[in-house]
Short mmCIF file of C-alpha atoms in Angstrom, two decimals:
data_model
loop_
_atom_site.label_atom_id
_atom_site.label_comp_id
_atom_site.label_asym_id
_atom_site.label_seq_id
_atom_site.Cartn_x
_atom_site.Cartn_y
_atom_site.Cartn_z
CA MET F 1 18.97 -4.47 -0.74
CA PHE F 2 18.21 -1.54 1.48
CA GLN F 3 21.88 -0.29 2.62
CA SER F 4 22.54 0.55 -1.18
CA PHE F 5 19.75 3.06 -1.25
CA PHE F 6 18.94 4.37 2.08
CA PRO F 7 21.39 5.91 4.45
CA ARG F 8 21.77 3.84 7.54
CA PRO F 9 18.46 1.67 6.70
CA LYS F 10 17.87 0.57 10.40
CA VAL F 11 18.27 3.82 11.98
CA PHE F 12 16.61 5.58 9.35
CA PHE F 13 13.36 3.72 9.46
CA LEU F 14 13.68 3.77 13.31
CA SER F 15 13.91 7.49 13.20
CA ALA F 16 11.14 7.90 10.76
CA VAL F 17 9.03 6.11 13.02
CA ALA F 18 10.03 8.03 16.36
CA TRP F 19 9.42 11.31 14.40
CA PHE F 20 6.05 10.29 13.82
CA PHE F 21 5.22 9.75 17.30
CA VAL F 22 7.05 12.88 18.11
CA CYS F 23 4.74 14.93 15.67
CA LEU F 24 1.45 13.07 16.86
CA ALA F 25 2.57 14.52 20.25
CA ILE F 26 3.20 17.98 19.03
CA TRP F 27 0.09 17.83 17.21
CA TYR F 28 -2.20 16.92 20.13
CA GLY F 29 -0.49 19.08 22.63
CA PHE F 30 0.46 22.04 20.94
CA ALA F 31 -0.84 22.57 17.39
CA ASP F 32 -4.08 24.26 18.39
CA GLY F 33 -2.08 27.25 19.90
CA LEU F 34 0.07 27.50 16.96
CA ALA F 35 -2.52 27.54 14.40
CA ASP F 36 -3.51 31.24 14.43
CA GLN F 37 0.25 32.19 14.24
CA LEU F 38 1.50 29.79 11.74
CA SER F 39 -1.32 28.75 9.48
CA LEU F 40 -2.03 30.24 6.20
CA MET F 41 -5.62 30.84 4.57
CA ARG F 42 -7.13 30.80 8.17
CA GLU F 43 -10.05 33.06 6.70
CA ALA F 44 -10.34 31.30 3.25
CA MET F 45 -13.10 28.89 2.44
CA PRO F 46 -14.79 28.66 5.88
CA THR F 47 -17.11 25.86 6.58
CA ILE F 48 -20.84 26.57 6.20
CA GLU F 49 -22.94 25.33 8.96
CA GLY F 50 -25.32 22.78 7.80
CA GLU F 51 -23.15 22.19 4.42
CA ARG F 52 -20.74 19.72 3.57
CA PRO F 53 -17.17 20.84 4.29
CA PRO F 54 -15.12 21.95 1.53
CA PHE F 55 -11.99 20.09 0.52
CA LEU F 56 -9.64 22.62 1.85
CA ASP F 57 -11.31 24.23 4.75
CA PRO F 58 -8.96 26.34 7.26
CA ASP F 59 -8.73 23.29 9.73
CA LYS F 60 -7.57 20.80 6.83
CA VAL F 61 -5.30 23.41 5.21
CA TRP F 62 -3.54 23.75 8.94
CA VAL F 63 -3.34 20.11 9.02
CA TYR F 64 -1.78 19.50 5.68
CA GLN F 65 0.77 22.35 6.51
CA PHE F 66 1.73 20.53 9.75
CA ILE F 67 2.43 17.35 7.75
CA VAL F 68 4.52 18.95 5.07
CA LEU F 69 6.45 20.80 7.36
CA ALA F 70 7.11 17.92 9.74
CA THR F 71 8.11 15.73 6.67
CA ALA F 72 10.60 18.63 5.34
CA LEU F 73 12.02 18.79 8.85
CA PHE F 74 12.86 15.19 8.66
CA CYS F 75 14.19 15.43 5.38
CA VAL F 76 16.50 18.22 6.15
CA ALA F 77 17.72 16.49 9.14
CA TRP F 78 19.15 13.54 7.38
CA TYR F 79 20.62 16.00 4.80
CA PHE F 80 23.08 16.72 7.54
CA ILE F 81 23.31 13.11 9.47
CA ASP F 82 24.10 10.89 6.54
CA ARG F 83 23.73 12.29 2.84
CA ASN F 84 24.49 9.59 0.50
CA ARG F 85 24.51 9.58 -3.16
CA TRP F 86 20.49 8.51 -3.31
CA TYR F 87 19.49 11.04 -0.70
CA TRP F 88 17.14 13.03 -3.05
CA TRP F 89 15.44 9.74 -4.09
CA ALA F 90 15.90 7.42 -1.12
CA VAL F 91 14.80 10.14 1.81
CA CYS F 92 13.32 12.84 -0.29
CA GLY F 93 11.52 10.81 -2.81
CA SER F 94 9.96 8.29 -0.15
CA ALA F 95 8.55 11.51 1.44
CA VAL F 96 6.98 12.57 -1.56
CA ILE F 97 5.37 8.90 -1.90
CA LEU F 98 3.99 9.40 1.50
CA LEU F 99 2.50 12.90 1.08
CA VAL F 100 0.68 11.69 -1.95
CA SER F 101 -0.39 8.82 -0.24
CA TYR F 102 -1.92 11.00 2.31
CA PHE F 103 -3.46 12.95 -0.22
CA GLN F 104 -5.30 10.41 -1.84
CA VAL F 105 -6.68 9.22 1.52
CA GLN F 106 -7.81 12.65 2.49
CA LEU F 107 -9.59 12.76 -0.98
CA GLY F 108 -11.15 9.30 -0.15
CA VAL F 109 -12.54 10.85 3.25
CA TRP F 110 -13.92 14.07 1.13
CA LEU F 111 -15.43 11.71 -1.48
CA ASN F 112 -17.08 9.54 1.42
CA ASN F 113 -18.95 12.66 2.52
CA TRP F 114 -19.89 13.64 -1.01
CA TYR F 115 -21.58 10.34 -1.44
CA GLY F 116 -23.97 11.21 1.33
CA ASP F 117 -25.49 14.25 -0.18
CA PHE F 118 -25.33 13.01 -3.65
CA TYR F 119 -27.18 9.66 -3.07
CA ASP F 120 -29.56 11.44 -0.87
CA LEU F 121 -30.30 13.50 -3.84
CA ILE F 122 -30.75 10.62 -5.94
CA GLN F 123 -33.27 8.92 -3.51
CA LEU F 124 -35.07 12.15 -3.66
CA ALA F 125 -35.43 12.39 -7.30
CA LEU F 126 -36.79 8.49 -7.32
CA SER F 127 -38.94 8.79 -4.44
CA GLU F 128 -42.16 9.39 -6.21
CA GLN F 129 -42.26 8.18 -9.66
CA GLY F 130 -43.24 10.80 -12.23
CA VAL F 131 -42.70 13.76 -10.05
CA SER F 132 -39.72 15.85 -10.23
CA LYS F 133 -38.64 16.85 -6.78
CA ILE F 134 -34.91 18.21 -7.85
CA THR F 135 -33.80 20.42 -10.75
CA THR F 136 -31.16 19.74 -13.37
CA GLU F 137 -29.07 22.48 -12.01
CA GLN F 138 -28.92 20.74 -8.57
CA PHE F 139 -28.06 17.38 -10.09
CA TYR F 140 -25.33 18.38 -12.20
CA GLY F 141 -24.06 21.09 -9.76
CA GLN F 142 -23.58 18.31 -7.21
CA LEU F 143 -21.54 16.39 -9.97
CA LEU F 144 -19.42 19.43 -10.61
CA THR F 145 -18.65 19.50 -6.95
CA ALA F 146 -16.84 16.33 -7.55
CA LEU F 147 -15.28 17.02 -10.67
CA TYR F 148 -13.43 20.29 -9.27
CA ILE F 149 -11.37 17.85 -7.09
CA LEU F 150 -11.17 14.75 -9.42
CA VAL F 151 -10.04 16.27 -12.34
CA PRO F 152 -6.86 17.93 -10.88
CA ASN F 153 -6.27 14.59 -9.17
CA ILE F 154 -5.84 12.96 -12.52
CA ILE F 155 -3.01 15.21 -13.11
CA ILE F 156 -1.41 14.16 -9.62
CA LEU F 157 -2.06 10.35 -10.29
CA VAL F 158 -0.28 10.61 -13.62
CA THR F 159 2.69 12.54 -12.57
CA PHE F 160 2.83 10.19 -9.43
CA ALA F 161 2.84 7.29 -11.81
CA PHE F 162 5.86 8.66 -13.50
CA PHE F 163 7.72 9.43 -10.39
CA THR F 164 7.37 6.12 -8.75
CA SER F 165 8.72 4.49 -11.93
CA HIS F 166 11.76 6.59 -11.92
CA TYR F 167 12.09 6.00 -8.02
CA VAL F 168 12.05 2.23 -8.58
CA PHE F 169 14.59 2.48 -11.29
CA ARG F 170 17.11 4.56 -8.78
CA TRP F 171 16.61 1.88 -6.13
CA ARG F 172 17.59 -0.95 -8.96
CA THR F 173 20.28 1.27 -10.03
CA ALA F 174 21.76 1.57 -6.44
CA MET F 175 21.67 -2.21 -5.82
CA ASN F 176 23.05 -2.94 -9.31
CA ASP F 177 26.03 -0.69 -8.65
CA TYR F 178 26.56 -2.06 -5.21
CA TYR F 179 26.41 -5.80 -6.33
CA MET F 180 28.88 -4.58 -9.37
CA THR F 181 31.21 -3.35 -7.11
CA HIS F 182 31.51 -6.87 -5.49
CA TRP F 183 31.01 -8.76 -8.68
CA GLN F 184 34.27 -10.60 -8.63
CA VAL F 185 33.02 -12.10 -5.24
CA LEU F 186 29.57 -13.02 -6.56
CA ARG F 187 30.28 -13.77 -10.03
CA ASN F 188 30.34 -17.80 -8.96
CA VAL F 189 27.02 -17.82 -7.17
CA GLU F 190 24.37 -20.03 -8.83
CA GLY F 191 22.47 -17.60 -10.83
CA ALA F 192 24.40 -14.52 -10.08
CA ALA F 193 23.50 -12.92 -13.43
CA GLN F 194 19.61 -13.04 -12.76
CA ARG F 195 20.20 -11.94 -9.09
CA VAL F 196 21.57 -8.67 -10.46
CA GLN F 197 19.60 -8.43 -13.68
CA GLU F 198 16.19 -9.30 -12.55
CA ASP F 199 15.78 -9.74 -8.80
CA THR F 200 16.84 -6.35 -8.11
CA MET F 201 14.23 -4.82 -10.32
CA ARG F 202 11.54 -7.17 -9.14
CA PHE F 203 12.78 -6.24 -5.53
CA ALA F 204 12.86 -2.68 -5.73
CA SER F 205 9.21 -2.59 -7.74
CA ILE F 206 7.25 -4.73 -5.10
CA MET F 207 8.90 -3.26 -2.16
CA GLU F 208 7.76 0.44 -3.46
CA GLY F 209 4.19 -1.02 -4.45
CA LEU F 210 3.74 -2.84 -1.12
CA GLY F 211 5.46 0.10 1.20
CA SER F 212 3.09 2.51 -0.29
CA ALA F 213 0.23 0.03 -0.02
CA PHE F 214 1.15 -0.75 3.81
CA VAL F 215 1.44 3.21 4.28
CA SER F 216 -1.62 4.08 2.65
CA SER F 217 -3.54 1.27 4.79
CA ILE F 218 -2.32 2.86 7.96
CA MET F 219 -3.22 6.41 7.02
CA THR F 220 -6.72 5.02 5.77
CA LEU F 221 -7.45 3.35 9.09
CA ILE F 222 -6.28 6.68 11.03
CA ALA F 223 -8.75 8.59 8.71
CA PHE F 224 -11.73 6.55 8.25
CA LEU F 225 -11.85 4.49 11.75
CA PRO F 226 -13.18 7.49 13.50
CA LEU F 227 -15.84 8.14 10.55
CA LEU F 228 -16.76 4.46 10.74
CA TRP F 229 -17.10 4.49 14.28
CA THR F 230 -19.61 7.81 13.80
CA LEU F 231 -21.51 6.02 11.28
CA SER F 232 -22.04 2.85 13.26
CA THR F 233 -24.34 4.85 15.52
CA HIS F 234 -26.74 4.67 12.80
CA ILE F 235 -26.81 0.89 12.93
CA THR F 236 -29.88 -0.53 15.05
CA GLU F 237 -28.29 -3.89 15.70
CA LEU F 238 -26.34 -6.58 14.28
CA PRO F 239 -27.90 -10.18 13.45
CA LEU F 240 -27.40 -12.62 16.29
CA VAL F 241 -25.64 -10.14 18.29
CA GLY F 242 -27.83 -7.18 19.11
CA ALA F 243 -26.71 -3.49 19.70
CA VAL F 244 -22.91 -2.89 19.89
CA ASN F 245 -21.10 0.50 19.92
CA GLY F 246 -18.63 0.91 17.00
CA SER F 247 -20.29 -2.56 15.63
CA LEU F 248 -18.94 -2.04 12.19
CA VAL F 249 -15.31 -1.17 12.96
CA PHE F 250 -15.23 -4.44 15.31
CA LEU F 251 -17.09 -6.44 12.33
CA ALA F 252 -14.28 -5.31 9.92
CA LEU F 253 -11.61 -6.20 12.31
CA MET F 254 -12.75 -9.58 13.04
CA SER F 255 -13.29 -10.09 9.10
CA ALA F 256 -9.66 -9.29 8.35
CA ILE F 257 -8.26 -11.22 11.48
CA PHE F 258 -10.09 -14.21 10.31
CA GLY F 259 -8.96 -13.87 6.51
CA THR F 260 -5.30 -13.23 7.43
CA VAL F 261 -5.11 -16.31 9.75
CA LEU F 262 -6.86 -18.36 7.42
CA LEU F 263 -4.66 -17.34 4.47
CA ALA F 264 -1.41 -17.66 6.30
CA LEU F 265 -2.27 -21.15 7.49
CA VAL F 266 -3.10 -22.52 3.91
CA GLY F 267 -0.40 -20.57 2.33
CA TYR F 268 2.50 -21.12 4.55
CA ARG F 269 4.40 -23.57 2.01
CA LEU F 270 4.20 -20.97 -0.71
CA PRO F 271 7.33 -18.95 -0.25
CA GLY F 272 9.49 -22.01 0.13
CA LEU F 273 8.35 -23.43 -3.20
CA GLU F 274 8.72 -20.00 -4.83
CA PHE F 275 12.48 -19.82 -3.78
CA ASN F 276 12.94 -23.57 -4.80
CA ASN F 277 11.32 -22.66 -8.38
CA GLN F 278 13.93 -19.91 -9.10
CA LYS F 279 16.72 -22.30 -7.97
CA VAL F 280 15.80 -25.03 -10.53
CA GLU F 281 14.73 -22.36 -13.23
CA ALA F 282 18.41 -20.90 -12.68
CA ALA F 283 20.12 -24.45 -12.95
CA TYR F 284 18.23 -25.11 -16.28
CA ARG F 285 19.10 -21.58 -17.62
CA LYS F 286 22.71 -21.80 -16.80
CA GLU F 287 23.04 -25.14 -18.38
CA LEU F 288 21.35 -23.88 -21.68
CA VAL F 289 23.66 -20.76 -21.64
CA TYR F 290 26.90 -23.12 -21.21
CA GLY F 291 25.55 -25.22 -24.08
CA GLU F 292 25.67 -22.14 -26.39
CA ASP F 293 29.32 -22.19 -26.33
CA SER F 294 30.27 -25.77 -25.61
CA ASP F 295 29.00 -28.70 -27.44
CA GLU F 296 29.88 -31.00 -24.51
CA ARG F 297 27.25 -29.09 -21.95
CA ALA F 298 23.34 -29.04 -22.44
CA ALA F 299 23.25 -32.81 -23.36
CA PRO F 300 19.80 -34.22 -23.72
CA PRO F 301 20.06 -36.55 -20.78
CA THR F 302 21.13 -33.53 -18.62
CA ILE F 303 18.67 -31.18 -19.94
CA ARG F 304 15.69 -33.61 -19.30
CA ASN F 305 16.64 -34.17 -15.78
CA LEU F 306 16.93 -30.65 -15.23
CA PHE F 307 13.64 -29.85 -16.85
CA SER F 308 12.04 -32.45 -15.08
CA ASP F 309 13.15 -30.56 -11.61
CA VAL F 310 11.52 -27.84 -13.12
CA ARG F 311 8.21 -29.64 -14.07
CA ARG F 312 8.16 -31.22 -10.62
CA ASN F 313 8.40 -27.84 -8.62
CA TYR F 314 6.21 -26.09 -10.67
CA PHE F 315 3.28 -28.79 -10.47
CA LYS F 316 3.92 -28.71 -6.65
CA LEU F 317 3.24 -24.82 -6.97
CA TYR F 318 0.24 -25.36 -8.92
CA PHE F 319 -1.16 -27.62 -6.71
CA ASN F 320 -0.42 -25.70 -3.44
CA TYR F 321 -1.97 -22.51 -5.20
CA LEU F 322 -5.21 -24.60 -6.07
CA TYR F 323 -6.23 -25.15 -2.35
CA PHE F 324 -4.92 -21.66 -1.42
CA ASN F 325 -6.82 -19.80 -4.22
CA VAL F 326 -10.17 -22.03 -3.03
CA PHE F 327 -9.93 -20.50 0.60
CA ARG F 328 -8.71 -17.06 -0.81
CA TYR F 329 -11.35 -16.46 -3.38
CA ALA F 330 -14.28 -18.00 -1.05
CA TYR F 331 -13.07 -15.64 1.71
CA LEU F 332 -13.03 -12.60 -0.73
CA GLN F 333 -16.40 -13.24 -1.99
CA GLY F 334 -18.00 -13.69 1.23
CA ALA F 335 -16.40 -10.68 2.72
CA ASN F 336 -18.43 -8.45 0.03
CA PHE F 337 -21.65 -9.78 1.74
CA ILE F 338 -20.83 -8.76 5.54
CA PRO F 339 -21.67 -5.20 5.25
CA LEU F 340 -25.14 -6.24 3.74
CA ILE F 341 -25.77 -9.07 6.39
CA ALA F 342 -24.85 -6.33 9.33
CA LEU F 343 -27.05 -3.84 7.92
CA GLY F 344 -30.12 -6.39 7.43
CA PRO F 345 -31.96 -5.15 10.62
CA THR F 346 -31.27 -1.30 10.06
CA PHE F 347 -32.56 -1.91 6.24
CA VAL F 348 -35.60 -3.48 7.58
CA ALA F 349 -36.44 -0.81 10.22
CA GLY F 350 -36.15 1.65 7.48
CA VAL F 351 -33.69 4.18 9.63
CA ILE F 352 -31.11 5.30 7.07
CA THR F 353 -31.13 6.86 3.78
CA PHE F 354 -29.65 5.65 0.52
CA GLY F 355 -27.05 8.49 0.83
CA LEU F 356 -26.02 7.37 4.54
CA TYR F 357 -25.89 3.49 3.28
CA GLN F 358 -23.43 4.69 0.51
CA GLN F 359 -21.32 6.49 3.29
CA ILE F 360 -21.21 3.43 5.51
CA SER F 361 -20.47 1.03 2.61
CA ASN F 362 -17.62 2.99 1.12
CA ALA F 363 -16.26 3.57 4.69
CA PHE F 364 -16.69 -0.05 5.84
CA GLY F 365 -14.94 -1.07 2.62
CA ARG F 366 -12.09 1.10 3.05
CA VAL F 367 -11.51 0.28 6.70
CA GLU F 368 -11.91 -3.66 5.92
CA ASN F 369 -9.65 -3.37 2.97
CA SER F 370 -7.01 -1.84 5.15
CA PHE F 371 -7.45 -4.15 7.67
CA GLN F 372 -7.19 -7.00 4.78
CA PHE F 373 -3.59 -5.68 3.71
CA LEU F 374 -2.11 -9.16 4.18
CA VAL F 375 -4.94 -11.00 2.70
CA ASN F 376 -5.18 -8.68 -0.59
CA SER F 377 -1.27 -8.52 -0.69
CA TRP F 378 -0.55 -12.22 0.27
CA THR F 379 0.50 -13.63 -3.41
CA THR F 380 2.86 -10.63 -3.66
CA ILE F 381 4.38 -10.83 -0.37
CA VAL F 382 5.01 -14.60 -1.11
CA GLU F 383 6.93 -13.45 -4.26
CA LEU F 384 8.82 -10.86 -2.40
CA MET F 385 9.73 -13.35 0.52
CA SER F 386 11.30 -15.45 -2.30
CA ILE F 387 13.41 -12.58 -3.86
CA HIS F 388 14.44 -11.39 -0.51
CA LYS F 389 15.46 -14.75 0.32
CA ARG F 390 17.40 -15.27 -2.78
CA LEU F 391 19.05 -11.77 -2.52
CA LYS F 392 19.79 -12.29 1.18
CA THR F 393 21.54 -15.66 0.47
CA PHE F 394 23.23 -13.74 -2.46
CA GLU F 395 24.62 -10.72 -0.28
CA SER F 396 25.80 -13.31 2.43
CA ARG F 397 28.77 -13.76 -0.16
CA ILE F 398 29.72 -10.24 0.39
CA ASP F 399 29.54 -10.64 4.25
CA THR F 400 31.54 -13.45 4.49
CA SER F 401 34.39 -12.27 1.77
CA PRO F 402 37.68 -11.11 3.05
CA GLN F 403 37.00 -8.09 0.80
CA ALA F 404 35.72 -4.96 2.88
CA ALA F 405 32.13 -3.93 2.35
CA VAL F 406 32.23 -0.38 0.00
CA LYS F 407 30.47 2.30 1.96
CA PRO F 408 27.80 4.14 -0.30
CA SER F 409 29.20 7.35 -1.89
CA LEU F 410 28.29 10.65 0.44
CA GLU F 411 28.66 12.58 -2.84
CA LEU F 412 25.60 14.03 -4.29
#
């Protein structure tokens, strides 16, 4: 699954984590001293005191340059360490996905600040009925500042979607080539054709989606946790608890932990049922395929028994998803009201503006949603676990075969 696409998967991913912490140490230890010598655009788009910082102020430009440089150095290092056939997609392509995810998080931070100014302007306009306190130029000028960022982002998102589609297909191609190299060993495995044709595609697609979402969640937490902690200073107190430093951060964390534990407990049987579901489906499909070429196969009694197994497993799966979804949707709906309940005393005290509320609500939602990664992705994770289990069983034939494993090509 991984060794067919990534160079030395365990070493590769461990080195990526290690390099991340090395870059953090360099950033907090030496980056300030290097900014004047290495950063571009130090004098461009300066921050004006009292105004919202632009999307590309000098400090942010330096951060972006540092991240791009660190990512490029990591890719160059692996070019010489172990350059396999899929280097440009597996290493450089993964780096591009991470960089675009980081850009989207930074865009979210900028928009969160923009919400404060825009909704404060709305509050001012609506503060006294029949009296205009803002001009049309102010209103549309505020909208234009967001459009200057969001319209180019549309091009980025479209290009990124096109790129990730190719990334997933390259990963699938790598897995397909690897399995077909060992096809004589694998051909007698139950459902071998489906493993190669369908599971490789689904595994690559789900892994790319989940991996991007997980990294994006981590980046969102890094960017929004300090912001939410700062915004928590505007909260007078929490119901039943009182005043707590960083109250909204702890509230989002506790909500996510509760939801994750809850769904893990009620959904622990789902991966096994999904795995069994594919087994009975494969047996039923295989008998039908044999029946196309032989009159002696796919006899009605055999088909009835096989389809009975399919029906029985599906009904078990439906029942387990029934009570799983009861807890899942009840939790997700209740979580929508947590920030409103938490802000109740602050609303009553009248100490925040509409714009500040929008900032708090958006930042809290971002942080809580990132903490809820497992909750939001649980059904997808269940599907991935089922596919991984099938492919792992599939690959065990290769590991136990006397035929030596084929090393991925080092040619580009």
